[in-house]
CSV table of N, CA, C and O in Angstrom, one decimal:
chain,number,residue,atom,x,y,z
A,8,MET,N,-12.2,-2.0,12.4
A,8,MET,CA,-10.9,-2.4,12.7
A,8,MET,C,-10.6,-3.8,12.1
A,8,MET,O,-9.5,-4.0,11.6
A,9,LEU,N,-11.6,-4.7,12.2
A,9,LEU,CA,-11.4,-6.0,11.6
A,9,LEU,C,-11.1,-6.0,10.1
A,9,LEU,O,-10.3,-6.7,9.5
A,10,ALA,N,-11.9,-5.1,9.4
A,10,ALA,CA,-11.7,-5.0,8.0
A,10,ALA,C,-10.3,-4.5,7.6
A,10,ALA,O,-9.7,-4.9,6.7
A,11,ASP,N,-9.8,-3.5,8.4
A,11,ASP,CA,-8.5,-3.0,8.2
A,11,ASP,C,-7.4,-4.1,8.5
A,11,ASP,O,-6.4,-4.2,7.8
A,12,LEU,N,-7.7,-4.9,9.5
A,12,LEU,CA,-6.7,-6.0,9.9
A,12,LEU,C,-6.7,-7.0,8.7
A,12,LEU,O,-5.6,-7.4,8.3
A,13,ILE,N,-7.8,-7.3,8.2
A,13,ILE,CA,-7.9,-8.3,7.1
A,13,ILE,C,-7.1,-7.7,5.8
A,13,ILE,O,-6.4,-8.4,5.2
A,14,THR,N,-7.4,-6.4,5.6
A,14,THR,CA,-6.7,-5.8,4.4
A,14,THR,C,-5.2,-5.8,4.6
A,14,THR,O,-4.4,-6.1,3.7
A,15,ILE,N,-4.7,-5.5,5.8
A,15,ILE,CA,-3.3,-5.5,6.1
A,15,ILE,C,-2.7,-6.8,6.0
A,15,ILE,O,-1.6,-7.0,5.3
A,16,LEU,N,-3.3,-7.9,6.5
A,16,LEU,CA,-2.8,-9.2,6.4
A,16,LEU,C,-2.8,-9.7,5.0
A,16,LEU,O,-1.8,-10.4,4.6
A,17,ASN,N,-3.8,-9.4,4.2
A,17,ASN,CA,-3.8,-9.8,2.8
A,17,ASN,C,-2.7,-9.1,2.0
A,17,ASN,O,-2.0,-9.8,1.2
A,18,ARG,N,-2.5,-7.9,2.3
A,18,ARG,CA,-1.4,-7.1,1.6
A,18,ARG,C,-0.1,-7.6,2.1
A,18,ARG,O,0.8,-7.8,1.2
A,19,ALA,N,0.1,-7.9,3.3
A,19,ALA,CA,1.4,-8.5,3.8
A,19,ALA,C,1.7,-9.8,3.1
A,19,ALA,O,2.8,-10.1,2.8
A,20,ALA,N,0.7,-10.6,2.9
A,20,ALA,CA,0.9,-11.9,2.3
A,20,ALA,C,1.4,-11.7,0.8
A,20,ALA,O,2.3,-12.4,0.4
A,21,GLU,N,0.8,-10.7,0.2
A,21,GLU,CA,1.3,-10.4,-1.2
A,21,GLU,C,2.7,-9.8,-1.2
A,21,GLU,O,3.5,-10.2,-2.1
A,22,LEU,N,3.1,-9.1,-0.1
A,22,LEU,CA,4.4,-8.5,-0.1
A,22,LEU,C,5.5,-9.5,0.2
A,22,LEU,O,6.7,-9.2,0.1
A,23,THR,N,5.1,-10.7,0.7
A,23,THR,CA,6.2,-11.7,0.9
A,23,THR,C,6.9,-12.1,-0.4
A,23,THR,O,8.0,-12.5,-0.4
A,24,LEU,N,6.2,-11.9,-1.5
A,24,LEU,CA,6.8,-12.1,-2.8
A,24,LEU,C,7.9,-11.1,-3.1
A,24,LEU,O,8.8,-11.4,-3.9
A,25,LEU,N,7.8,-9.9,-2.5
A,25,LEU,CA,8.8,-8.9,-2.7
A,25,LEU,C,9.9,-8.9,-1.6
A,25,LEU,O,11.0,-8.8,-1.9
A,26,TYR,N,9.4,-9.1,-0.4
A,26,TYR,CA,10.4,-9.0,0.8
A,26,TYR,C,10.8,-10.3,1.3
A,26,TYR,O,11.7,-10.4,2.2
A,27,GLY,N,10.2,-11.4,0.9
A,27,GLY,CA,10.7,-12.7,1.4
A,27,GLY,C,9.9,-13.1,2.6
A,27,GLY,O,8.9,-12.5,3.0
A,28,PRO,N,10.4,-14.2,3.3
A,28,PRO,CA,9.6,-14.8,4.4
A,28,PRO,C,9.9,-14.0,5.7
A,28,PRO,O,10.4,-14.6,6.7
A,29,ASP,N,9.5,-12.8,5.7
A,29,ASP,CA,9.7,-11.9,6.9
A,29,ASP,C,8.3,-11.4,7.3
A,29,ASP,O,7.9,-10.3,6.8
A,30,PRO,N,7.5,-12.2,8.1
A,30,PRO,CA,6.1,-11.8,8.3
A,30,PRO,C,5.9,-10.4,9.0
A,30,PRO,O,5.1,-9.6,8.5
A,31,GLU,N,6.7,-10.1,10.0
A,31,GLU,CA,6.6,-8.8,10.6
A,31,GLU,C,7.0,-7.7,9.7
A,31,GLU,O,6.4,-6.6,9.7
A,32,GLY,N,8.1,-7.9,8.9
A,32,GLY,CA,8.5,-6.9,8.0
A,32,GLY,C,7.5,-6.6,6.9
A,32,GLY,O,7.2,-5.5,6.6
A,33,CYS,N,6.8,-7.7,6.5
A,33,CYS,CA,5.8,-7.6,5.4
A,33,CYS,C,4.5,-6.9,6.0
A,33,CYS,O,3.9,-6.1,5.3
A,34,ILE,N,4.2,-7.1,7.3
A,34,ILE,CA,3.1,-6.4,7.9
A,34,ILE,C,3.4,-4.9,8.1
A,34,ILE,O,2.6,-4.1,7.7
A,35,ARG,N,4.7,-4.6,8.5
A,35,ARG,CA,5.1,-3.2,8.6
A,35,ARG,C,5.0,-2.5,7.2
A,35,ARG,O,4.6,-1.4,7.1
A,36,ALA,N,5.5,-3.3,6.2
A,36,ALA,CA,5.5,-2.7,4.8
A,36,ALA,C,4.0,-2.5,4.3
A,36,ALA,O,3.8,-1.5,3.6
A,37,ALA,N,3.1,-3.4,4.7
A,37,ALA,CA,1.7,-3.2,4.3
A,37,ALA,C,1.1,-2.0,5.0
A,37,ALA,O,0.2,-1.3,4.4
A,38,VAL,N,1.6,-1.6,6.1
A,38,VAL,CA,1.0,-0.4,6.8
A,38,VAL,C,1.8,0.8,6.5
A,38,VAL,O,1.2,1.9,6.1
A,39,TYR,N,3.1,0.8,6.5
A,39,TYR,CA,4.0,1.9,6.4
A,39,TYR,C,4.7,2.1,5.1
A,39,TYR,O,5.3,3.1,4.8
A,40,GLY,N,4.7,1.0,4.2
A,40,GLY,CA,5.3,1.1,2.9
A,40,GLY,C,6.7,0.6,2.9
A,40,GLY,O,7.3,0.4,1.8
A,41,ARG,N,7.3,0.3,4.1
A,41,ARG,CA,8.7,-0.3,4.1
A,41,ARG,C,8.7,-1.3,5.3
A,41,ARG,O,8.1,-1.1,6.3
A,42,PRO,N,9.5,-2.4,5.0
A,42,PRO,CA,9.6,-3.4,6.1
A,42,PRO,C,10.5,-3.1,7.3
A,42,PRO,O,10.4,-3.7,8.3
A,43,ASP,N,11.4,-2.1,7.1
A,43,ASP,CA,12.3,-1.7,8.1
A,43,ASP,C,11.9,-0.6,9.0
A,43,ASP,O,12.7,0.0,9.8
A,44,VAL,N,10.7,-0.2,9.0
A,44,VAL,CA,10.2,0.9,9.8
A,44,VAL,C,10.2,0.5,11.3
A,44,VAL,O,9.8,-0.6,11.7
A,45,THR,N,10.6,1.4,12.1
A,45,THR,CA,10.6,1.2,13.6
A,45,THR,C,9.2,1.8,14.1
A,45,THR,O,8.9,2.9,13.7
A,46,LEU,N,8.5,1.0,14.8
A,46,LEU,CA,7.2,1.5,15.3
A,46,LEU,C,7.4,2.7,16.3
A,46,LEU,O,8.4,2.7,17.0
A,47,PRO,N,6.5,3.7,16.2
A,47,PRO,CA,6.7,4.8,17.1
A,47,PRO,C,6.5,4.4,18.6
A,47,PRO,O,5.8,3.4,18.9
A,48,PHE,N,7.1,5.2,19.5
A,48,PHE,CA,7.0,4.9,20.9
A,48,PHE,C,5.5,5.0,21.4
A,48,PHE,O,5.0,4.2,22.1
A,49,ASP,N,4.9,6.1,21.0
A,49,ASP,CA,3.5,6.3,21.3
A,49,ASP,C,2.6,5.5,20.3
A,49,ASP,O,2.9,5.5,19.1
A,50,ASP,N,1.5,5.0,20.9
A,50,ASP,CA,0.6,4.2,20.0
A,50,ASP,C,-0.1,5.2,19.0
A,50,ASP,O,-0.5,6.3,19.4
A,51,THR,N,-0.2,4.7,17.8
A,51,THR,CA,-0.9,5.4,16.7
A,51,THR,C,-1.9,4.4,16.1
A,51,THR,O,-1.7,3.2,16.4
A,52,THR,N,-2.8,4.8,15.3
A,52,THR,CA,-3.7,3.9,14.6
A,52,THR,C,-2.9,2.9,13.8
A,52,THR,O,-3.1,1.7,13.9
A,53,ASP,N,-1.9,3.4,13.1
A,53,ASP,CA,-1.1,2.5,12.3
A,53,ASP,C,-0.2,1.5,13.1
A,53,ASP,O,-0.2,0.3,12.8
A,54,SER,N,0.4,2.0,14.2
A,54,SER,CA,1.2,1.1,15.0
A,54,SER,C,0.3,0.0,15.7
A,54,SER,O,0.7,-1.2,15.8
A,55,LEU,N,-0.9,0.4,16.1
A,55,LEU,CA,-1.8,-0.6,16.7
A,55,LEU,C,-2.2,-1.6,15.6
A,55,LEU,O,-2.4,-2.8,16.0
A,56,LEU,N,-2.4,-1.2,14.4
A,56,LEU,CA,-2.7,-2.2,13.3
A,56,LEU,C,-1.6,-3.2,13.1
A,56,LEU,O,-1.8,-4.4,12.9
A,57,VAL,N,-0.4,-2.7,13.2
A,57,VAL,CA,0.8,-3.6,13.0
A,57,VAL,C,0.8,-4.6,14.2
A,57,VAL,O,0.9,-5.8,14.0
A,58,GLU,N,0.6,-4.1,15.4
A,58,GLU,CA,0.7,-5.0,16.6
A,58,GLU,C,-0.5,-6.0,16.6
A,58,GLU,O,-0.3,-7.1,16.9
A,59,GLU,N,-1.7,-5.5,16.2
A,59,GLU,CA,-2.8,-6.5,16.1
A,59,GLU,C,-2.6,-7.5,15.1
A,59,GLU,O,-3.0,-8.7,15.2
A,60,SER,N,-2.0,-7.1,13.9
A,60,SER,CA,-1.8,-8.1,12.8
A,60,SER,C,-0.8,-9.1,13.3
A,60,SER,O,-1.0,-10.3,13.0
A,61,VAL,N,0.3,-8.7,13.9
A,61,VAL,CA,1.3,-9.6,14.4
A,61,VAL,C,0.7,-10.6,15.4
A,61,VAL,O,0.9,-11.8,15.4
A,62,ASP,N,-0.1,-10.0,16.3
A,62,ASP,CA,-0.8,-10.8,17.3
A,62,ASP,C,-1.7,-11.9,16.7
A,62,ASP,O,-1.7,-13.0,17.1
A,63,ALA,N,-2.4,-11.5,15.7
A,63,ALA,CA,-3.4,-12.4,15.0
A,63,ALA,C,-2.6,-13.6,14.4
A,63,ALA,O,-3.0,-14.7,14.5
A,64,VAL,N,-1.5,-13.3,13.7
A,64,VAL,CA,-0.7,-14.3,13.0
A,64,VAL,C,0.0,-15.2,14.1
A,64,VAL,O,0.0,-16.4,14.0
A,65,THR,N,0.4,-14.6,15.2
A,65,THR,CA,1.0,-15.3,16.3
A,65,THR,C,0.0,-16.3,16.9
A,65,THR,O,0.4,-17.5,17.1
A,66,VAL,N,-1.2,-15.9,17.1
A,66,VAL,CA,-2.2,-16.8,17.6
A,66,VAL,C,-2.5,-17.9,16.6
A,66,VAL,O,-2.6,-19.1,17.0
A,67,TRP,N,-2.5,-17.6,15.3
A,67,TRP,CA,-2.8,-18.6,14.3
A,67,TRP,C,-1.7,-19.7,14.2
A,67,TRP,O,-2.0,-20.9,14.1
A,68,ILE,N,-0.4,-19.3,14.4
A,68,ILE,CA,0.7,-20.3,14.3
A,68,ILE,C,0.9,-21.0,15.6
A,68,ILE,O,1.7,-22.0,15.6
A,69,ASN,N,0.2,-20.7,16.6
A,69,ASN,CA,0.3,-21.3,18.0
A,69,ASN,C,-1.1,-21.8,18.4
A,69,ASN,O,-1.6,-21.4,19.5
A,70,PRO,N,-1.7,-22.7,17.6
A,70,PRO,CA,-3.1,-23.0,17.9
A,70,PRO,C,-3.3,-23.8,19.2
A,70,PRO,O,-4.4,-23.7,19.8
A,71,ASP,N,-2.3,-24.5,19.7
A,71,ASP,CA,-2.5,-25.3,20.9
A,71,ASP,C,-1.8,-24.7,22.1
A,71,ASP,O,-1.7,-25.3,23.2
A,72,SER,N,-1.4,-23.5,22.0
A,72,SER,CA,-0.7,-22.8,23.1
A,72,SER,C,-1.7,-22.4,24.2
A,72,SER,O,-2.8,-21.9,23.9
A,73,PRO,N,-1.4,-22.7,25.4
A,73,PRO,CA,-2.3,-22.3,26.5
A,73,PRO,C,-2.4,-20.8,26.8
A,73,PRO,O,-3.3,-20.4,27.5
A,74,GLY,N,-1.4,-20.1,26.3
A,74,GLY,CA,-1.5,-18.6,26.6
A,74,GLY,C,-0.3,-17.9,25.9
A,74,GLY,O,0.6,-18.5,25.3
A,75,ALA,N,-0.4,-16.6,25.9
A,75,ALA,CA,0.6,-15.8,25.2
A,75,ALA,C,2.0,-16.0,25.7
A,75,ALA,O,2.9,-15.9,24.9
A,76,ASP,N,2.2,-16.4,26.9
A,76,ASP,CA,3.5,-16.6,27.4
A,76,ASP,C,4.2,-17.8,26.8
A,76,ASP,O,5.4,-18.0,26.8
A,77,GLU,N,3.3,-18.7,26.3
A,77,GLU,CA,3.9,-20.0,25.7
A,77,GLU,C,4.0,-19.9,24.2
A,77,GLU,O,4.5,-20.8,23.6
A,78,ASP,N,3.5,-18.8,23.6
A,78,ASP,CA,3.6,-18.7,22.1
A,78,ASP,C,5.0,-18.6,21.6
A,78,ASP,O,5.8,-17.9,22.2
A,79,VAL,N,5.2,-19.2,20.5
A,79,VAL,CA,6.5,-19.0,19.7
A,79,VAL,C,6.3,-17.7,19.0
A,79,VAL,O,5.4,-17.4,18.3
A,80,PRO,N,7.3,-16.7,19.2
A,80,PRO,CA,7.2,-15.4,18.6
A,80,PRO,C,7.2,-15.6,17.0
A,80,PRO,O,7.8,-16.5,16.5
A,81,LEU,N,6.5,-14.7,16.4
A,81,LEU,CA,6.4,-14.8,14.9
A,81,LEU,C,7.7,-14.8,14.2
A,81,LEU,O,7.9,-15.7,13.3
A,82,ASP,N,8.6,-13.9,14.5
A,82,ASP,CA,9.9,-13.9,13.8
A,82,ASP,C,10.7,-15.2,14.1
A,82,ASP,O,11.4,-15.7,13.2
A,83,GLU,N,10.6,-15.7,15.3
A,83,GLU,CA,11.3,-17.0,15.6
A,83,GLU,C,10.7,-18.1,14.8
A,83,GLU,O,11.4,-18.9,14.3
A,84,TRP,N,9.4,-18.2,14.7
A,84,TRP,CA,8.7,-19.2,13.9
A,84,TRP,C,9.1,-19.1,12.5
A,84,TRP,O,9.3,-20.1,11.8
A,85,ALA,N,9.3,-17.9,11.9
A,85,ALA,CA,9.6,-17.7,10.5
A,85,ALA,C,11.0,-18.1,10.1
A,85,ALA,O,11.3,-18.3,8.9
A,86,THR,N,11.9,-18.2,11.1
A,86,THR,CA,13.2,-18.6,10.8
A,86,THR,C,13.2,-20.0,10.1
A,86,THR,O,12.7,-21.0,10.6
A,87,GLY,N,13.7,-20.0,8.9
A,87,GLY,CA,13.8,-21.3,8.2
A,87,GLY,C,12.5,-21.5,7.3
A,87,GLY,O,12.5,-22.5,6.6
A,88,CYS,N,11.5,-20.7,7.4
A,88,CYS,CA,10.3,-20.9,6.7
A,88,CYS,C,10.5,-20.4,5.2
A,88,CYS,O,11.3,-19.5,5.0
A,89,THR,N,9.7,-20.9,4.4
A,89,THR,CA,9.7,-20.4,3.0
A,89,THR,C,8.6,-19.3,2.8
A,89,THR,O,7.8,-19.1,3.8
A,90,VAL,N,8.7,-18.7,1.7
A,90,VAL,CA,7.7,-17.6,1.4
A,90,VAL,C,6.3,-18.3,1.5
A,90,VAL,O,5.3,-17.7,2.0
A,91,ALA,N,6.1,-19.5,1.0
A,91,ALA,CA,4.9,-20.1,1.0
A,91,ALA,C,4.4,-20.4,2.4
A,91,ALA,O,3.2,-20.3,2.7
A,92,ASP,N,5.3,-20.8,3.3
A,92,ASP,CA,4.9,-21.0,4.7
A,92,ASP,C,4.3,-19.7,5.3
A,92,ASP,O,3.3,-19.7,6.0
A,93,VAL,N,5.1,-18.6,5.1
A,93,VAL,CA,4.7,-17.3,5.7
A,93,VAL,C,3.4,-16.8,5.1
A,93,VAL,O,2.5,-16.4,5.8
A,94,ARG,N,3.2,-17.0,3.8
A,94,ARG,CA,2.0,-16.6,3.1
A,94,ARG,C,0.8,-17.4,3.6
A,94,ARG,O,-0.3,-16.9,3.9
A,95,GLY,N,1.1,-18.7,3.8
A,95,GLY,CA,0.0,-19.5,4.4
A,95,GLY,C,-0.4,-19.1,5.8
A,95,GLY,O,-1.6,-19.1,6.1
A,96,ALA,N,0.5,-18.7,6.6
A,96,ALA,CA,0.2,-18.2,8.0
A,96,ALA,C,-0.6,-16.9,7.9
A,96,ALA,O,-1.5,-16.7,8.7
A,97,LEU,N,-0.2,-16.0,7.0
A,97,LEU,CA,-0.8,-14.7,6.9
A,97,LEU,C,-2.3,-14.9,6.4
A,97,LEU,O,-3.2,-14.4,7.0
A,98,TYR,N,-2.4,-15.7,5.3
A,98,TYR,CA,-3.8,-16.0,4.8
A,98,TYR,C,-4.6,-16.8,5.8
A,98,TYR,O,-5.8,-16.7,5.9
A,99,GLY,N,-3.9,-17.7,6.6
A,99,GLY,CA,-4.6,-18.5,7.6
A,99,GLY,C,-5.2,-17.6,8.7
A,99,GLY,O,-6.3,-17.8,9.1
A,100,ALA,N,-4.4,-16.6,9.1
A,100,ALA,CA,-4.9,-15.6,10.1
A,100,ALA,C,-6.1,-14.9,9.5
A,100,ALA,O,-7.1,-14.6,10.3
A,101,VAL,N,-6.1,-14.5,8.3
A,101,VAL,CA,-7.2,-13.8,7.6
A,101,VAL,C,-8.5,-14.8,7.7
A,101,VAL,O,-9.6,-14.4,8.1
A,102,ALA,N,-8.3,-16.0,7.3
A,102,ALA,CA,-9.4,-17.0,7.4
A,102,ALA,C,-9.9,-17.1,8.8
A,102,ALA,O,-11.1,-17.2,9.0
A,103,GLY,N,-9.0,-17.2,9.8
A,103,GLY,CA,-9.4,-17.3,11.2
A,103,GLY,C,-10.2,-16.1,11.6
A,103,GLY,O,-11.2,-16.2,12.4
A,104,ILE,N,-9.8,-14.9,11.2
A,104,ILE,CA,-10.5,-13.7,11.6
A,104,ILE,C,-11.9,-13.7,10.9
A,104,ILE,O,-12.9,-13.4,11.6
A,105,GLU,N,-12.0,-14.1,9.7
A,105,GLU,CA,-13.2,-14.1,8.9
A,105,GLU,C,-14.2,-15.1,9.5
A,105,GLU,O,-15.4,-14.9,9.5
A,106,ALA,N,-13.6,-16.2,10.0
A,106,ALA,CA,-14.4,-17.3,10.6
A,106,ALA,C,-14.8,-17.0,12.0
A,106,ALA,O,-15.6,-17.7,12.6
A,107,GLY,N,-14.2,-16.0,12.6
A,107,GLY,CA,-14.5,-15.6,14.0
A,107,GLY,C,-13.8,-16.4,15.0
A,107,GLY,O,-14.2,-16.4,16.2
A,108,VAL,N,-12.7,-17.1,14.6
A,108,VAL,CA,-12.0,-17.9,15.6
A,108,VAL,C,-10.8,-17.2,16.2
A,108,VAL,O,-10.2,-17.7,17.1
A,109,LEU,N,-10.4,-16.1,15.6
A,109,LEU,CA,-9.3,-15.3,16.1
A,109,LEU,C,-9.8,-14.0,16.7
A,109,LEU,O,-10.7,-13.4,16.2
């Protein structure tokens, strides 16, 4: 699962060049091929990958947060961000996973 997560996040970072600074949209596009896909109601392997990817980046951008209730949501954080900011967060989450801190 971690290898899949890393692959998705790396692909999402690349897709920011196509879709702009929309981290959740780029993650959905990395999994489903389009940024505007609505996740299915029932959990699937793909939808769980999307959710885990979003969670990993959310943890990465909220390093001092005491818990999930205090985290800034990913889309809210991305408002006003550049493509470089979003790519940095996506690649940062990959580095965090590879280092074992996420």
